[in-house]
CSV table of C-alpha atoms in Angstrom, one decimal:
chain,number,residue,atom,x,y,z
T,13,MET,CA,5.8,1.6,-13.5
T,14,PHE,CA,6.6,-1.7,-11.7
T,15,LYS,CA,4.8,-4.8,-12.9
T,16,ILE,CA,3.7,-7.4,-10.4
T,17,MET,CA,2.6,-10.9,-11.3
T,18,ILE,CA,-0.1,-12.5,-9.2
T,19,VAL,CA,0.0,-16.3,-9.2
T,20,GLU,CA,-3.1,-17.1,-7.3
T,21,ASP,CA,-5.9,-19.6,-8.2
T,22,ASN,CA,-8.6,-18.1,-6.0
T,23,GLU,CA,-10.2,-15.6,-8.5
T,24,GLN,CA,-11.8,-13.5,-5.8
T,25,LEU,CA,-8.6,-13.1,-3.9
T,26,GLN,CA,-6.6,-12.5,-7.0
T,27,ASN,CA,-9.0,-9.7,-8.0
T,28,GLU,CA,-8.8,-8.2,-4.5
T,29,ILE,CA,-5.0,-8.1,-4.5
T,30,GLY,CA,-5.0,-6.8,-8.1
T,31,ASN,CA,-7.3,-3.9,-7.1
T,32,ILE,CA,-5.2,-3.0,-4.2
T,33,LEU,CA,-2.0,-3.0,-6.3
T,34,THR,CA,-3.6,-1.0,-9.1
T,35,LYS,CA,-4.8,1.6,-6.7
T,36,ASN,CA,-1.3,2.0,-5.4
T,37,GLY,CA,0.2,2.6,-8.8
T,38,TYR,CA,1.4,-0.8,-9.8
T,39,GLU,CA,0.7,-2.6,-13.1
T,40,ILE,CA,-0.6,-6.1,-12.5
T,41,ILE,CA,-0.3,-9.4,-14.4
T,42,LYS,CA,-2.9,-12.0,-13.5
T,43,VAL,CA,-2.0,-15.6,-14.1
T,44,THR,CA,-5.1,-17.8,-15.0
T,45,ASP,CA,-3.4,-20.6,-16.8
T,46,PHE,CA,-1.2,-22.6,-14.3
T,47,ASN,CA,0.2,-25.1,-16.8
T,48,ASN,CA,3.5,-23.3,-17.3
T,49,VAL,CA,4.0,-20.3,-15.0
T,50,PRO,CA,7.8,-20.0,-15.5
T,51,ASN,CA,7.2,-19.5,-19.3
T,52,ARG,CA,4.7,-16.8,-18.5
T,53,VAL,CA,7.4,-15.1,-16.3
T,54,LYS,CA,9.8,-15.2,-19.2
T,55,GLU,CA,7.2,-13.7,-21.5
T,56,ASP,CA,6.0,-10.9,-19.3
T,57,SER,CA,9.2,-10.1,-17.2
T,58,PRO,CA,7.5,-8.9,-14.0
T,59,HIS,CA,9.4,-6.9,-11.5
T,60,LEU,CA,8.0,-9.0,-8.6
T,61,ILE,CA,5.9,-12.1,-8.2
T,62,LEU,CA,3.2,-12.8,-5.6
T,63,LEU,CA,3.1,-16.7,-5.4
T,64,ASP,CA,0.7,-19.0,-3.7
T,65,ILE,CA,1.8,-22.5,-2.6
T,66,ASN,CA,-1.4,-24.5,-3.3
T,67,LEU,CA,-2.0,-24.3,-7.0
T,68,PRO,CA,-3.9,-26.6,-9.4
T,69,LYS,CA,-0.9,-27.9,-11.5
T,70,GLU,CA,2.5,-27.5,-9.9
T,71,ASP,CA,2.8,-26.2,-6.3
T,72,GLY,CA,4.4,-22.8,-5.6
T,73,PHE,CA,7.6,-24.4,-4.3
T,74,LYS,CA,8.3,-26.2,-7.6
T,75,ILE,CA,7.4,-23.1,-9.6
T,76,CYS,CA,9.8,-21.0,-7.5
T,77,THR,CA,12.6,-23.5,-8.0
T,78,GLU,CA,12.0,-23.4,-11.8
T,79,ILE,CA,12.0,-19.6,-11.9
T,80,ARG,CA,15.2,-19.5,-9.9
T,81,GLY,CA,16.8,-21.5,-12.7
T,82,PHE,CA,16.7,-18.4,-15.0
T,83,SER,CA,15.7,-15.4,-13.0
T,84,SER,CA,16.4,-13.6,-9.7
T,85,VAL,CA,13.0,-11.7,-9.8
T,86,PRO,CA,11.8,-11.0,-6.2
T,87,ILE,CA,9.2,-13.6,-5.1
T,88,ILE,CA,6.9,-13.2,-2.2
T,89,PHE,CA,4.9,-16.3,-1.1
T,90,VAL,CA,1.4,-15.2,-0.1
T,91,THR,CA,-0.3,-18.3,1.3
T,92,SER,CA,-2.7,-19.8,3.8
T,93,ARG,CA,-0.1,-22.4,4.6
T,94,ASN,CA,1.6,-20.7,7.5
T,95,THR,CA,3.7,-23.3,9.3
T,96,ASN,CA,7.3,-22.8,10.2
T,97,VAL,CA,8.2,-25.6,7.7
T,98,ASP,CA,6.3,-23.8,4.9
T,99,GLU,CA,8.1,-20.5,5.6
T,100,LEU,CA,11.5,-22.3,5.8
T,101,MET,CA,10.8,-24.1,2.5
T,102,SER,CA,9.8,-20.8,0.8
T,103,ILE,CA,13.0,-19.1,1.8
T,104,THR,CA,15.3,-22.1,1.2
T,105,LEU,CA,13.9,-22.6,-2.4
T,106,GLY,CA,14.6,-19.0,-3.3
T,107,GLY,CA,11.6,-17.0,-2.1
T,108,ASP,CA,12.4,-13.5,-0.8
T,109,ASP,CA,9.6,-13.1,1.6
T,110,PHE,CA,6.6,-15.0,3.1
T,111,ILE,CA,3.2,-13.6,4.1
T,112,ALA,CA,0.4,-15.7,5.6
T,113,LYS,CA,-3.2,-15.2,4.7
T,114,PRO,CA,-5.2,-13.4,5.9
T,115,TYR,CA,-2.7,-10.5,5.6
T,116,ASN,CA,-2.7,-6.8,6.5
T,117,THR,CA,-2.9,-4.8,3.3
T,118,GLN,CA,-0.5,-2.1,4.5
T,119,ILE,CA,2.1,-4.7,5.5
T,120,LEU,CA,1.8,-6.4,2.1
T,121,LEU,CA,2.3,-3.1,0.3
T,122,ALA,CA,5.3,-2.2,2.6
T,123,ARG,CA,6.9,-5.6,1.9
T,124,ILE,CA,6.5,-5.2,-1.8
T,125,ASN,CA,7.9,-1.6,-1.8
T,126,ALA,CA,10.9,-2.7,0.3
T,127,LEU,CA,11.7,-5.6,-2.0
T,128,LEU,CA,11.4,-3.4,-5.1
T,129,LYS,CA,13.7,-0.8,-3.6
T,130,ARG,CA,16.4,-3.5,-2.9
T,131,ALA,CA,16.0,-5.2,-6.2
T,132,TYR,CA,15.9,-2.1,-8.4
T,133,PRO,CA,17.9,0.7,-6.6
T,134,ASN,CA,18.2,2.7,-9.8
T,135,GLU,CA,14.6,2.5,-10.8
T,136,ARG,CA,12.0,5.2,-9.9
T,137,THR,CA,10.3,4.1,-6.7
T,138,MET,CA,6.8,4.9,-5.6
T,139,ASP,CA,8.0,7.2,-2.8
T,140,ILE,CA,7.4,10.3,-5.0
T,141,VAL,CA,4.6,10.8,-7.6
T,142,GLU,CA,4.6,13.9,-9.8
T,143,PHE,CA,2.2,15.6,-12.2
T,144,ASN,CA,2.5,19.0,-13.8
T,145,GLY,CA,5.2,20.1,-11.4
T,146,VAL,CA,3.3,19.0,-8.3
T,147,LYS,CA,5.4,16.4,-6.3
T,148,LEU,CA,3.7,14.2,-3.7
T,149,ASN,CA,6.2,12.7,-1.3
T,150,ILE,CA,4.7,9.5,0.2
T,151,LEU,CA,7.3,9.0,2.9
T,152,SER,CA,7.1,12.6,4.4
T,153,SER,CA,3.4,13.1,3.6
T,154,THR,CA,4.0,16.4,1.9
T,155,VAL,CA,3.2,18.0,-1.4
T,156,GLU,CA,5.7,20.3,-3.1
T,157,TYR,CA,5.5,22.9,-5.9
T,158,GLU,CA,8.3,25.1,-7.1
T,159,GLY,CA,10.2,24.8,-3.8
T,160,ALA,CA,7.3,25.4,-1.5
T,161,ASN,CA,5.7,22.5,0.4
T,162,VAL,CA,3.0,21.8,2.8
T,163,GLU,CA,2.1,18.8,5.1
T,164,LEU,CA,-0.9,16.5,4.5
T,165,THR,CA,-2.9,14.4,6.8
T,166,LYS,CA,-3.0,10.6,6.2
T,167,ASN,CA,-6.4,10.9,4.5
T,168,GLU,CA,-5.4,13.9,2.4
T,169,LEU,CA,-2.2,12.1,1.3
T,170,LYS,CA,-4.2,9.0,0.2
T,171,ILE,CA,-6.8,11.0,-1.6
T,172,LEU,CA,-4.3,13.1,-3.5
T,173,HIS,CA,-2.2,10.0,-4.3
T,174,PHE,CA,-5.2,8.2,-5.7
T,175,LEU,CA,-6.2,11.2,-7.9
T,176,ILE,CA,-2.7,11.7,-9.3
T,177,GLU,CA,-2.3,8.0,-10.0
T,178,ASN,CA,-5.6,8.2,-12.0
T,179,LYS,CA,-4.7,11.5,-13.7
T,180,GLY,CA,-6.8,12.2,-16.8
T,181,LYS,CA,-9.6,10.1,-15.5
T,182,ILE,CA,-12.8,11.0,-13.7
T,183,VAL,CA,-12.7,9.4,-10.2
T,184,SER,CA,-16.0,9.0,-8.5
T,185,ARG,CA,-16.5,9.8,-4.8
T,186,TYR,CA,-17.5,6.2,-4.3
T,187,ASP,CA,-14.1,5.0,-5.8
T,188,ILE,CA,-12.2,7.3,-3.4
T,189,MET,CA,-14.1,6.1,-0.4
T,190,GLU,CA,-13.7,2.5,-1.4
T,191,TYR,CA,-10.0,3.1,-1.9
T,192,LEU,CA,-9.6,4.6,1.6
T,193,TRP,CA,-11.6,1.7,3.1
T,194,ASP,CA,-9.1,-0.8,1.4
T,195,SER,CA,-6.3,1.2,3.1
T,196,SER,CA,-7.9,0.7,6.5
T,197,LEU,CA,-9.1,4.4,6.5
T,198,PHE,CA,-12.7,5.4,6.5
T,199,VAL,CA,-14.5,8.6,5.5
T,200,ASN,CA,-18.1,9.2,4.9
T,201,ASP,CA,-19.4,11.5,2.1
T,202,ASN,CA,-19.3,14.7,4.2
T,203,THR,CA,-15.8,13.9,5.5
T,204,LEU,CA,-14.6,13.4,1.9
T,205,THR,CA,-15.9,16.8,0.9
T,206,VAL,CA,-14.0,18.4,3.8
T,207,ASN,CA,-10.8,16.6,2.9
T,208,ILE,CA,-11.0,17.6,-0.8
T,209,THR,CA,-11.5,21.3,0.3
T,210,ARG,CA,-8.5,21.1,2.6
T,211,ILE,CA,-6.4,19.6,-0.1
T,212,ARG,CA,-7.4,22.4,-2.5
T,213,ASN,CA,-6.6,25.0,0.1
T,214,LYS,CA,-3.2,23.5,0.9
T,215,LEU,CA,-2.4,23.4,-2.8
T,216,GLU,CA,-3.3,27.0,-3.2
T,217,GLU,CA,-1.0,27.8,-0.3
T,218,ILE,CA,2.0,26.7,-2.4
T,219,GLY,CA,0.7,28.3,-5.6
T,220,VAL,CA,-1.2,25.5,-7.2
T,221,LYS,CA,-4.7,26.5,-8.4
T,222,ASP,CA,-7.5,24.4,-10.1
T,223,PHE,CA,-5.4,21.2,-9.7
T,224,ILE,CA,-8.4,19.1,-8.7
T,225,LYS,CA,-11.4,19.8,-10.9
T,226,THR,CA,-15.0,18.8,-10.0
T,227,LYS,CA,-17.1,17.0,-12.6
T,228,ARG,CA,-20.6,17.6,-11.3
T,229,GLY,CA,-22.5,14.4,-10.7
T,230,GLN,CA,-19.4,12.3,-11.7
T,231,GLY,CA,-16.5,13.0,-9.3
T,232,TYR,CA,-13.1,14.6,-9.6
T,233,ILE,CA,-10.3,14.8,-12.2
T,234,ILE,CA,-6.7,15.9,-12.2
């Protein structure tokens, strides 16, 4: 699992970004002490860093320069400072990408995924998630089992991905709907029931039975 370090002094925004990344299968490292961020990078060895520019001790530009003295870890500047000068400084000092706040969640995730692929070509990417022989292909929006596969809608893909990433845990209906809302998709309670039924039917089509179990009054579990 890829580790992403979030260097952001706005606690609410840090939590929002962290929740989005966790729901998409990433491990997160939240920095709350900004006295020596480069040392924290050395200690935790993240695969990628999301770095703000305006920070309470050293600014993001200085931190990026210090990190580049010992590491080539991908760095994405995520900041409300969105002038051409800021973007140019970010790239000149060693940043790999620059995203201005407020940002589109899907664009942020796409940029992160693209950078991770380039930086770690031999590592397992998030394009395919697998559990008990069931393979979910994110790029093609299909699910496969023992050579048979079936296509999923966008909502079905997101729901099944979320359940697999939380395998072994009971996931409430509210958590699923909140996750879809964060992904710019919206379903109400009735629509969620329909989607779960369709996913189960499609899994049965390719020979997978009882993959998604209902925990009455609690939610679903894989």
